[in-house]
PDB file of C-alpha atoms and ligand atoms in Angstrom:
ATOM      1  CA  UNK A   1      92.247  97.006  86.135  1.00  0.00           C
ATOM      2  CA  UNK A   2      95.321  96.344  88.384  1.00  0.00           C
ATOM      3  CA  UNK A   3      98.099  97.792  89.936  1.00  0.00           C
ATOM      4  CA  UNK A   4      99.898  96.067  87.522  1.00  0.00           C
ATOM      5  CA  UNK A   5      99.711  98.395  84.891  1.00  0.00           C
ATOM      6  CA  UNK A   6     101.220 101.036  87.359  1.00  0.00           C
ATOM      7  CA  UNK A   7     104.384  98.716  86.624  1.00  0.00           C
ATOM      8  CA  UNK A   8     104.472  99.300  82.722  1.00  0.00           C
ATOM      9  CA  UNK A   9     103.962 102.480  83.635  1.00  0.00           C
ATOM     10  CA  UNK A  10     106.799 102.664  85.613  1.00  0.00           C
ATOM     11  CA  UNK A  11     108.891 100.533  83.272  1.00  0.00           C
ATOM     12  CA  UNK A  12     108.002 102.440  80.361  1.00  0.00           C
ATOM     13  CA  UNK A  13     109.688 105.653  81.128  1.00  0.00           C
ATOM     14  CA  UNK A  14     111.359 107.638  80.088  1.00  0.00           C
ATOM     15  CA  UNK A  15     108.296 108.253  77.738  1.00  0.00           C
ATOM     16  CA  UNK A  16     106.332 110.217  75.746  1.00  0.00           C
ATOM     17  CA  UNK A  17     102.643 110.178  76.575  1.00  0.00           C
ATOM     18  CA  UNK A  18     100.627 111.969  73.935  1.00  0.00           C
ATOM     19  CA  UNK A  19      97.437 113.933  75.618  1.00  0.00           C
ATOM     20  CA  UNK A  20      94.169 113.149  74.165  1.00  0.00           C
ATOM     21  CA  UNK A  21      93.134 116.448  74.253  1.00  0.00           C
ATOM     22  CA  UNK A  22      93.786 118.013  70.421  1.00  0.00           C
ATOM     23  CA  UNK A  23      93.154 114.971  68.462  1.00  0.00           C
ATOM     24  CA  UNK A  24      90.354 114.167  66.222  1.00  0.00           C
ATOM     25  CA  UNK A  25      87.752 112.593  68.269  1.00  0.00           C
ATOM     26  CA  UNK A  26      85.684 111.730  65.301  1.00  0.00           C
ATOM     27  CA  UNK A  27      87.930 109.185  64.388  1.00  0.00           C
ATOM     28  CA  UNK A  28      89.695 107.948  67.851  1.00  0.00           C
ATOM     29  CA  UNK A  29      90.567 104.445  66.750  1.00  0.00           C
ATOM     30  CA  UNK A  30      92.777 105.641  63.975  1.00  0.00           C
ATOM     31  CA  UNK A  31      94.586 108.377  66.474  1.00  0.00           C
ATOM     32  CA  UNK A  32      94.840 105.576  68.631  1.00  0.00           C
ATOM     33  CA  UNK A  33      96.755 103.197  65.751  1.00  0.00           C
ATOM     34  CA  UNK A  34      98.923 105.696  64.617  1.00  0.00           C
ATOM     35  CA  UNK A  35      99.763 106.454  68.306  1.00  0.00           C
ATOM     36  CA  UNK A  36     100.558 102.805  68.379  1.00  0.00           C
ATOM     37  CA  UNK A  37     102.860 102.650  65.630  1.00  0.00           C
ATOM     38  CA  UNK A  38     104.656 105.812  66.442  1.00  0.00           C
ATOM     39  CA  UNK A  39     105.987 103.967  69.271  1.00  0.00           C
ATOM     40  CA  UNK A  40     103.385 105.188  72.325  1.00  0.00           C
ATOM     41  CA  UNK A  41     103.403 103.147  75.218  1.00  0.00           C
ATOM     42  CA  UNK A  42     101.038 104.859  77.529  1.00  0.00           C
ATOM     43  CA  UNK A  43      98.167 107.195  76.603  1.00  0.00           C
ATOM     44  CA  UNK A  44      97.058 110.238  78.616  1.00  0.00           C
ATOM     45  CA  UNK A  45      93.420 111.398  79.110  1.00  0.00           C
ATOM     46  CA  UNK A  46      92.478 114.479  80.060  1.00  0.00           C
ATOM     47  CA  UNK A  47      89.251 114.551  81.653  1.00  0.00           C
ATOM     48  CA  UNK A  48      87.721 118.067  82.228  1.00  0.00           C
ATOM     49  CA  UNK A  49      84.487 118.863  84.116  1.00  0.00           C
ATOM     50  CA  UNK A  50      83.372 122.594  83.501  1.00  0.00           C
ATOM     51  CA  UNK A  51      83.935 123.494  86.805  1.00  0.00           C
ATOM     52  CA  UNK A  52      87.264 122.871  88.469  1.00  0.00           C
ATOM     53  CA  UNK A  53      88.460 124.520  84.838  1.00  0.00           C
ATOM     54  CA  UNK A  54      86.605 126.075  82.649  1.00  0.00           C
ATOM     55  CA  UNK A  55      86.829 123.409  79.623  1.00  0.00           C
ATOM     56  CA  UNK A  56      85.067 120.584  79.222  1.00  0.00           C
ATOM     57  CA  UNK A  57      86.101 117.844  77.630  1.00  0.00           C
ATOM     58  CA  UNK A  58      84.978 113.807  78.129  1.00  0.00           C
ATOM     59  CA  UNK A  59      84.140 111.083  81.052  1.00  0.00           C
ATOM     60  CA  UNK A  60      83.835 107.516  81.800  1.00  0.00           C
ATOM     61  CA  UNK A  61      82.260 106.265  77.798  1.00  0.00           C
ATOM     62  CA  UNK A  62      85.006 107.391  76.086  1.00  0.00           C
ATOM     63  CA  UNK A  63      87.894 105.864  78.526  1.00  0.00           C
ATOM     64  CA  UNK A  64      85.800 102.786  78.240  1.00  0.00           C
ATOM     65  CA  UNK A  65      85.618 103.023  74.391  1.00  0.00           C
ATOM     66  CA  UNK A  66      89.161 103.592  74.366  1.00  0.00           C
ATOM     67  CA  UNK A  67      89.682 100.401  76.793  1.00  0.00           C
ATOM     68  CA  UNK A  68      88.523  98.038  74.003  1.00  0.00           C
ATOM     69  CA  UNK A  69      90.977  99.432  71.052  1.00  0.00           C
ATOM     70  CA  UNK A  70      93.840  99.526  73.000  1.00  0.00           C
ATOM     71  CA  UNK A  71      95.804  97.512  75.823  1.00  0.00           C
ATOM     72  CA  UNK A  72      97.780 100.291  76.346  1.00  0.00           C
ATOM     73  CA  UNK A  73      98.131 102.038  80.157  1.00  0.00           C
ATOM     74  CA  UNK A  74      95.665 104.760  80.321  1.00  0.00           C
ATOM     75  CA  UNK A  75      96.687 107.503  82.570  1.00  0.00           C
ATOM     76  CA  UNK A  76      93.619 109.943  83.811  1.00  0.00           C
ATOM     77  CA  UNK A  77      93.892 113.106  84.714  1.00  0.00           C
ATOM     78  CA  UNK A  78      91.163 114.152  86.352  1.00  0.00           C
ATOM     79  CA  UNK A  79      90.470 118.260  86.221  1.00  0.00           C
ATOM     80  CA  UNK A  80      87.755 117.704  87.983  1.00  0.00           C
ATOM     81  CA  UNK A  81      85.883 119.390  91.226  1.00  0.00           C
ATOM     82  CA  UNK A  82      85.057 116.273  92.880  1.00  0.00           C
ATOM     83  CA  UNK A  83      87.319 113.006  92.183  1.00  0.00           C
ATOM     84  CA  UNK A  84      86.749 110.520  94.204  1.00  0.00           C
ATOM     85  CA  UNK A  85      82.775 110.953  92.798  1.00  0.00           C
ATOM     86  CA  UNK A  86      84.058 109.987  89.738  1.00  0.00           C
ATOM     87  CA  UNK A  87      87.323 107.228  90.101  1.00  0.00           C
ATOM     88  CA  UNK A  88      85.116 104.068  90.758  1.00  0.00           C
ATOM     89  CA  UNK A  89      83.294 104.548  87.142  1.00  0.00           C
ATOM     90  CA  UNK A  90      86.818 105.961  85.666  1.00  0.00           C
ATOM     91  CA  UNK A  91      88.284 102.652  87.208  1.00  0.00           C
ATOM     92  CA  UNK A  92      85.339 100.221  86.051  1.00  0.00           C
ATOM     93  CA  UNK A  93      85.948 102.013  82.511  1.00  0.00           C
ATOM     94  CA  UNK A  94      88.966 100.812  82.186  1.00  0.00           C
ATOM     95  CA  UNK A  95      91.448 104.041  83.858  1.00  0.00           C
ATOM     96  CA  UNK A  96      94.980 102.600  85.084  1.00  0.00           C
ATOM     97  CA  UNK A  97      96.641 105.438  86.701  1.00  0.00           C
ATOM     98  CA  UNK A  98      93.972 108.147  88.357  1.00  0.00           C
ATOM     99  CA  UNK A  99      95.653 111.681  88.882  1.00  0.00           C
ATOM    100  CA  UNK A 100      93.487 113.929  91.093  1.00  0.00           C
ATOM    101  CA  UNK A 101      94.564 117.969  91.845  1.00  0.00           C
ATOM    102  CA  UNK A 102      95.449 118.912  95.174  1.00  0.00           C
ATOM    103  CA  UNK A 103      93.531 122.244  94.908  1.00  0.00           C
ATOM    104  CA  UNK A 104      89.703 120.264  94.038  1.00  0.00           C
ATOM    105  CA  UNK A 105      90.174 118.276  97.762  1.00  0.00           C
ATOM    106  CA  UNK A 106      90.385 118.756 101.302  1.00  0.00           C
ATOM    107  CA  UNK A 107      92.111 116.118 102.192  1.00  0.00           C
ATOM    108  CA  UNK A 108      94.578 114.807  99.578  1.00  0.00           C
ATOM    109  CA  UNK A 109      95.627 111.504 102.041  1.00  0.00           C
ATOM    110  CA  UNK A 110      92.484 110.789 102.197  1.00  0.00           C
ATOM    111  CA  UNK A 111      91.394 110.494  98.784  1.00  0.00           C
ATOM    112  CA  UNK A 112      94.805 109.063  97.915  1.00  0.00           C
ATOM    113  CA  UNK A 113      93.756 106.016  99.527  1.00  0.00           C
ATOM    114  CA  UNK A 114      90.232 105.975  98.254  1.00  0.00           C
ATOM    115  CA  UNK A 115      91.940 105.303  94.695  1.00  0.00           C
ATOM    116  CA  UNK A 116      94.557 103.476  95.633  1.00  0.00           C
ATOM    117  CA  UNK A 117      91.955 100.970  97.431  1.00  0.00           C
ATOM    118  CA  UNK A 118      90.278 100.585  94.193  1.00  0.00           C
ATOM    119  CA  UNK A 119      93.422  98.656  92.787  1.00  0.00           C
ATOM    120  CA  UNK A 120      94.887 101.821  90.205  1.00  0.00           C
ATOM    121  CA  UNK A 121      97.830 103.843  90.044  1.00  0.00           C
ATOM    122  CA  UNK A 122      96.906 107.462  92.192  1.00  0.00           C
ATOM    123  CA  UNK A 123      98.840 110.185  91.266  1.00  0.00           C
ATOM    124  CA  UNK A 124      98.414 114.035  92.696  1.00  0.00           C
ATOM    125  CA  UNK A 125      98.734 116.688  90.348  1.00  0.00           C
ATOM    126  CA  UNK A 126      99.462 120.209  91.399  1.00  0.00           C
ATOM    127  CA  UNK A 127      99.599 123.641  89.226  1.00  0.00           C
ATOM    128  CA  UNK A 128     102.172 126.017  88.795  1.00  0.00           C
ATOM    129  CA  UNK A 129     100.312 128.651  90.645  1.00  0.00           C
ATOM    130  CA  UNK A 130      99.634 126.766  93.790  1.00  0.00           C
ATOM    131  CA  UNK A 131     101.835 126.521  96.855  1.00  0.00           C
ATOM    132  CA  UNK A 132     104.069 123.790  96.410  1.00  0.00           C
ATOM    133  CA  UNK A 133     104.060 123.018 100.295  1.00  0.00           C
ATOM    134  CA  UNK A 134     100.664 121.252  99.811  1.00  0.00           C
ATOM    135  CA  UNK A 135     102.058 118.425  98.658  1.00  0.00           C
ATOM    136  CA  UNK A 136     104.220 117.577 101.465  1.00  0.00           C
ATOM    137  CA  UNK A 137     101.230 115.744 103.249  1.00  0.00           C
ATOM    138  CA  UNK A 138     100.825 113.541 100.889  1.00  0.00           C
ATOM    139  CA  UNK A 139     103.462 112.384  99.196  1.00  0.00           C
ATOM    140  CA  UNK A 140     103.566 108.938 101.021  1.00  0.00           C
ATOM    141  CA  UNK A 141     100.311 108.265  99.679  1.00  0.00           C
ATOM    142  CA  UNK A 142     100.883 108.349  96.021  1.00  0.00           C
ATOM    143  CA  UNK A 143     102.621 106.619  93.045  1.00  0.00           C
ATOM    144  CA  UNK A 144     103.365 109.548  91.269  1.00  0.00           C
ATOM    145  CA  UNK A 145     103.402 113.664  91.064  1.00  0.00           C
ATOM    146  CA  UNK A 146     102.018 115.379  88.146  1.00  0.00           C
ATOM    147  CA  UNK A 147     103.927 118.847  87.755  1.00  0.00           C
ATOM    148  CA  UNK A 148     101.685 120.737  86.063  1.00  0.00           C
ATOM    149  CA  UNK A 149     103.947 123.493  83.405  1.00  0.00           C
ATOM    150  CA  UNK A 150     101.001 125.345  82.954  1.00  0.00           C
ATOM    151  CA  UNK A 151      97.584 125.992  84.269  1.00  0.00           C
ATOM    152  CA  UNK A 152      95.611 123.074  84.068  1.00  0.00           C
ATOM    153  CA  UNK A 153      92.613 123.323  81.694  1.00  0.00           C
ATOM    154  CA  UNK A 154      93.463 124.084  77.722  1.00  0.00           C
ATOM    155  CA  UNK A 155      96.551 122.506  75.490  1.00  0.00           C
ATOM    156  CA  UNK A 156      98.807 125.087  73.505  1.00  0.00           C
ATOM    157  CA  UNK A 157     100.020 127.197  76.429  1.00  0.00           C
ATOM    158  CA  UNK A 158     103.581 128.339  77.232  1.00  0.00           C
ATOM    159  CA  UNK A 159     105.803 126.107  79.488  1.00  0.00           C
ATOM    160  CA  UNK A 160     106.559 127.620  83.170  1.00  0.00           C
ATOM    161  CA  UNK A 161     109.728 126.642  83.992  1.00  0.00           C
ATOM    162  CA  UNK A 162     108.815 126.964  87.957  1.00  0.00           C
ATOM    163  CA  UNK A 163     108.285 122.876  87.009  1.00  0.00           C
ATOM    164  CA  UNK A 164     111.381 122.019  86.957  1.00  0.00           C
ATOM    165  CA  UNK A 165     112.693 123.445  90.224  1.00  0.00           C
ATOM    166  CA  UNK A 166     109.571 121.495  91.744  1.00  0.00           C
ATOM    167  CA  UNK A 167     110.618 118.550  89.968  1.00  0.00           C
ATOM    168  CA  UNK A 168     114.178 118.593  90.611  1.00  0.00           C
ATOM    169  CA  UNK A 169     113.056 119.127  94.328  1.00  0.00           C
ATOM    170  CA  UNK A 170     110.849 115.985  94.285  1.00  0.00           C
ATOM    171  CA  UNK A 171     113.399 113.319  92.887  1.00  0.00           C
ATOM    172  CA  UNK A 172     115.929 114.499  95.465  1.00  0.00           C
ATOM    173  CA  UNK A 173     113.293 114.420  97.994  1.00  0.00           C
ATOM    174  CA  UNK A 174     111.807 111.212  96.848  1.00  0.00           C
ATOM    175  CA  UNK A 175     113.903 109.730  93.964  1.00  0.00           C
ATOM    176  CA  UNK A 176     111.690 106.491  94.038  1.00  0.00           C
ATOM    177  CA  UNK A 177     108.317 108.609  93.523  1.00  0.00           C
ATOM    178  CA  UNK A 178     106.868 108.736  89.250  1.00  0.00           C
ATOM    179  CA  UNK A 179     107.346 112.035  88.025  1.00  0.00           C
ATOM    180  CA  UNK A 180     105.041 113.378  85.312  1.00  0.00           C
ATOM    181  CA  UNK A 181     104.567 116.948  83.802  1.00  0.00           C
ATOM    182  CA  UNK A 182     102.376 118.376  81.463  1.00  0.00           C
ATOM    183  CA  UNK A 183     101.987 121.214  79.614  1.00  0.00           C
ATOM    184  CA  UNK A 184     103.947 123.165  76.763  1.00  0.00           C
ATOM    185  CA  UNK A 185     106.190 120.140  76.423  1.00  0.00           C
ATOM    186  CA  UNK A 186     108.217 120.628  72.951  1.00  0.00           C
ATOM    187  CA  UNK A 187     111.540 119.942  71.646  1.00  0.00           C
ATOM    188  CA  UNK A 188     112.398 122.831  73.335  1.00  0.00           C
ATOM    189  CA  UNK A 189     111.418 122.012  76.570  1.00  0.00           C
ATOM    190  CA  UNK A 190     111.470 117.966  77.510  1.00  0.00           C
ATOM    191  CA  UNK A 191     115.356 118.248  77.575  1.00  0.00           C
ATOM    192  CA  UNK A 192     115.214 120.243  80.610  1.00  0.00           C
ATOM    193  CA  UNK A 193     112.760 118.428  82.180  1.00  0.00           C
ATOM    194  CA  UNK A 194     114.222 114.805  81.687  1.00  0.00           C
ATOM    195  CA  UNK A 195     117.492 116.350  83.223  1.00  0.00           C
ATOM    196  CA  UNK A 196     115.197 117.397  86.072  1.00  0.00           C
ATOM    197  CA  UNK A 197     114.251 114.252  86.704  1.00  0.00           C
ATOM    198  CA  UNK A 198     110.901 113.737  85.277  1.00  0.00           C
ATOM    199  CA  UNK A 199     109.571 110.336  83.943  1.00  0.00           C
ATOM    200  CA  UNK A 200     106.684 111.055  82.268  1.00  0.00           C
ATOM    201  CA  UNK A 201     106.308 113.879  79.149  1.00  0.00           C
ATOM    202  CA  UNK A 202     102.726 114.590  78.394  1.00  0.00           C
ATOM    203  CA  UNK A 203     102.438 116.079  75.177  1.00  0.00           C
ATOM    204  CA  UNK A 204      99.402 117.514  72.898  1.00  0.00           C
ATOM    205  CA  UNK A 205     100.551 120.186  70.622  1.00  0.00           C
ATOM    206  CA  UNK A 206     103.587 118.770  69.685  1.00  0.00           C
ATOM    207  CA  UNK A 207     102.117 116.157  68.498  1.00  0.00           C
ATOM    208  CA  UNK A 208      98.541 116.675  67.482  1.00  0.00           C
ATOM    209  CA  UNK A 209      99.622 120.055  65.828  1.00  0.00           C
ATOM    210  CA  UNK A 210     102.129 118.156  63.622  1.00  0.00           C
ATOM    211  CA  UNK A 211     101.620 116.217  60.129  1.00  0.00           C
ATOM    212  CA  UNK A 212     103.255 112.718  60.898  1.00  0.00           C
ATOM    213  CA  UNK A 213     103.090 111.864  64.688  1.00  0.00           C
ATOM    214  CA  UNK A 214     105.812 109.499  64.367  1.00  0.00           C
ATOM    215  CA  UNK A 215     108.253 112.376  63.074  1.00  0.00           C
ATOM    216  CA  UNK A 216     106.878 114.107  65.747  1.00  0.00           C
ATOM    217  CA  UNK A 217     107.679 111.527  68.808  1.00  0.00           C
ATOM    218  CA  UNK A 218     110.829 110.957  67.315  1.00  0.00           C
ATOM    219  CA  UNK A 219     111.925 114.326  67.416  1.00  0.00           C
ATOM    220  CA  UNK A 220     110.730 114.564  70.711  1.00  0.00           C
ATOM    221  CA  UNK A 221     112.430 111.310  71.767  1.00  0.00           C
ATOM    222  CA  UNK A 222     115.706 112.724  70.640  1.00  0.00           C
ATOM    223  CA  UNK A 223     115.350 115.897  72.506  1.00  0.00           C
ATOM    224  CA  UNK A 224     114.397 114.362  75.736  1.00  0.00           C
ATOM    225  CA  UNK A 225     118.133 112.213  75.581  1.00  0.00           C
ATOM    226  CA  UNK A 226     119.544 115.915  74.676  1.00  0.00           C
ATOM    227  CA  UNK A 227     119.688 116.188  71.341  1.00  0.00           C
ATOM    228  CA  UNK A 228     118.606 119.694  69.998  1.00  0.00           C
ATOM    229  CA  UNK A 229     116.137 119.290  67.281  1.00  0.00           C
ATOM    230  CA  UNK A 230     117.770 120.170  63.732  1.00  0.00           C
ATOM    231  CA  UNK A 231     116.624 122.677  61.566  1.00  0.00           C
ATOM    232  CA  UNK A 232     114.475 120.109  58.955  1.00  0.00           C
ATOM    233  CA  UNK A 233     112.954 118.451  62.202  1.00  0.00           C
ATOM    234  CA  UNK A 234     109.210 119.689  63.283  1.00  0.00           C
ATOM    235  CA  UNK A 235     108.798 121.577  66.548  1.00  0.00           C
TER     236      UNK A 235
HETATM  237  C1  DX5 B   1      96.286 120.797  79.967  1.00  0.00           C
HETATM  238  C2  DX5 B   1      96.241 119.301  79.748  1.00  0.00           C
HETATM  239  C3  DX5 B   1      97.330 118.803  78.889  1.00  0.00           C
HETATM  240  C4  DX5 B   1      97.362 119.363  77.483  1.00  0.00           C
HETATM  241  C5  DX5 B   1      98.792 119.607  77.121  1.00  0.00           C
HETATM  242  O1  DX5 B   1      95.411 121.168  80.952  1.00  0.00           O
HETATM  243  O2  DX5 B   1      96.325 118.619  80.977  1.00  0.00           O
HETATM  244  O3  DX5 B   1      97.450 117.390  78.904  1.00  0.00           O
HETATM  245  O4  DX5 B   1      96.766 118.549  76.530  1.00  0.00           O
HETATM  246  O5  DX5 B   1      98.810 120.224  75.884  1.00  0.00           O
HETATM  247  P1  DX5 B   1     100.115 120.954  75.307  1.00  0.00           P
HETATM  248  O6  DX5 B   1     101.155 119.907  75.126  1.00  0.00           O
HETATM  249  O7  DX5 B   1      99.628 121.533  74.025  1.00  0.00           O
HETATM  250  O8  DX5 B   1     100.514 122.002  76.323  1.00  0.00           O
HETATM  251 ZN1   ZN B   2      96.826 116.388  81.209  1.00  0.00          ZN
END
């Protein structure tokens, strides 16, 4: 639980970060080891409340259960109505890198430095839908920008390319800021992103829909330096 980890973070991009989202929570430990061995550096947890969006998904016992099987970065994203309610026990569970949205707050400074006090990563995610100006404010106050590629709230939706004008916008406004985006990111799609200038590829389909989730970052890996994927790869 330091800012430490925001530093692997950092160092570990470009990277793949596979969204625990789609994956079998039965068995977590064995997603989690097969993550591991197909090269994952950082994990992403998507934490839905019912209410921001209409999914709901998983809180503070299962980042904390995750904690103890893995010393991997674990990057929260928080879909949730009321974050800063919720980052202290996210934090004490074991969360590295706490993403809030800028449309569940009033004040996105503010609760910027609420998580930022409590010794994590803060990032502010935004969706494709929502004026892009409402950043600006705030973009002092965090270690990284989640561009959302589709509307926050279910995997296996259709990338928006609207994210990478934002994100191309971002790194030339701030080239030292962490860029992450999320949502419908394929073989087909990270290429353009990466040349954006993103950081960070959260991925669940692409991964959790395929057989052999090595393959499957691979392929990914490859098309995110520019390779296309060939016709025997998955997609
Ligand atoms: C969507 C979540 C994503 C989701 C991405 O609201 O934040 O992390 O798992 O899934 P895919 O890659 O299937 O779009
Ligand atoms: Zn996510």
């Amino acid at each position: 639980m330091s800012r430490a980890k925001l530093d692997s973070i950092r160092a570990a991009g470009p990277a793949i970060l596979p969204s625990l989202l789609q994956c079998d929570f039965g068995d977590l430990r064995t997603e989690i080891e097969k993550l591991t061995v197909a090269g994952t550096r950082v994990l992403h947890l998507d934490v839905m409340d019912g209410h921001f969006v209409p999914n709901l998904t998983y809180g503070m016992p299962i980042v904390e259960g995750l904690r103890r099987h893995t010393d991997m970065p674990l990057d929260v994203h928080l879909m949730i109505s009321d974050p800063v309610a919720y980052a202290r026990p996210m934090v004490d569970a074991g969360a590295d890198m706490l993403t809030f949205h800028v449309e569940a707050v009033e004040d996105s400074v503010e609760v910027a430095g609420k998580i930022r006090d409590m010794g994590v990563g803060v990032g502010v995610a935004i969706n494709p839908d929502t004026d892009f100006g409402k950043l600006d404010c705030c973009l002092d106050s965090v270690d990284m920008v989640l561009v959302m590629s589709v509307n926050a709230g279910f995997g296996g939706q259709k990338f928006n390319p609207v994210s990478l004008d934002r994100l191309r916008s971002l790194k030339e406004r701030k080239p030292d800021l962490l860029l992450e985006i999320d949502g419908g990111i394929k073989a087909e799609t990270i290429g353009e992103a990466r040349a954006a200038g993103c950081d960070l590829f959260v991925v669940g389909s692409a991964i959790f829909g395929q057989h052999d989730y090595e393959t499957a970052i691979n392929v990914l890996t490859q098309a995110m330096h520019g390779s296309p994927p060939s016709a025997g790869d998955q997609s």
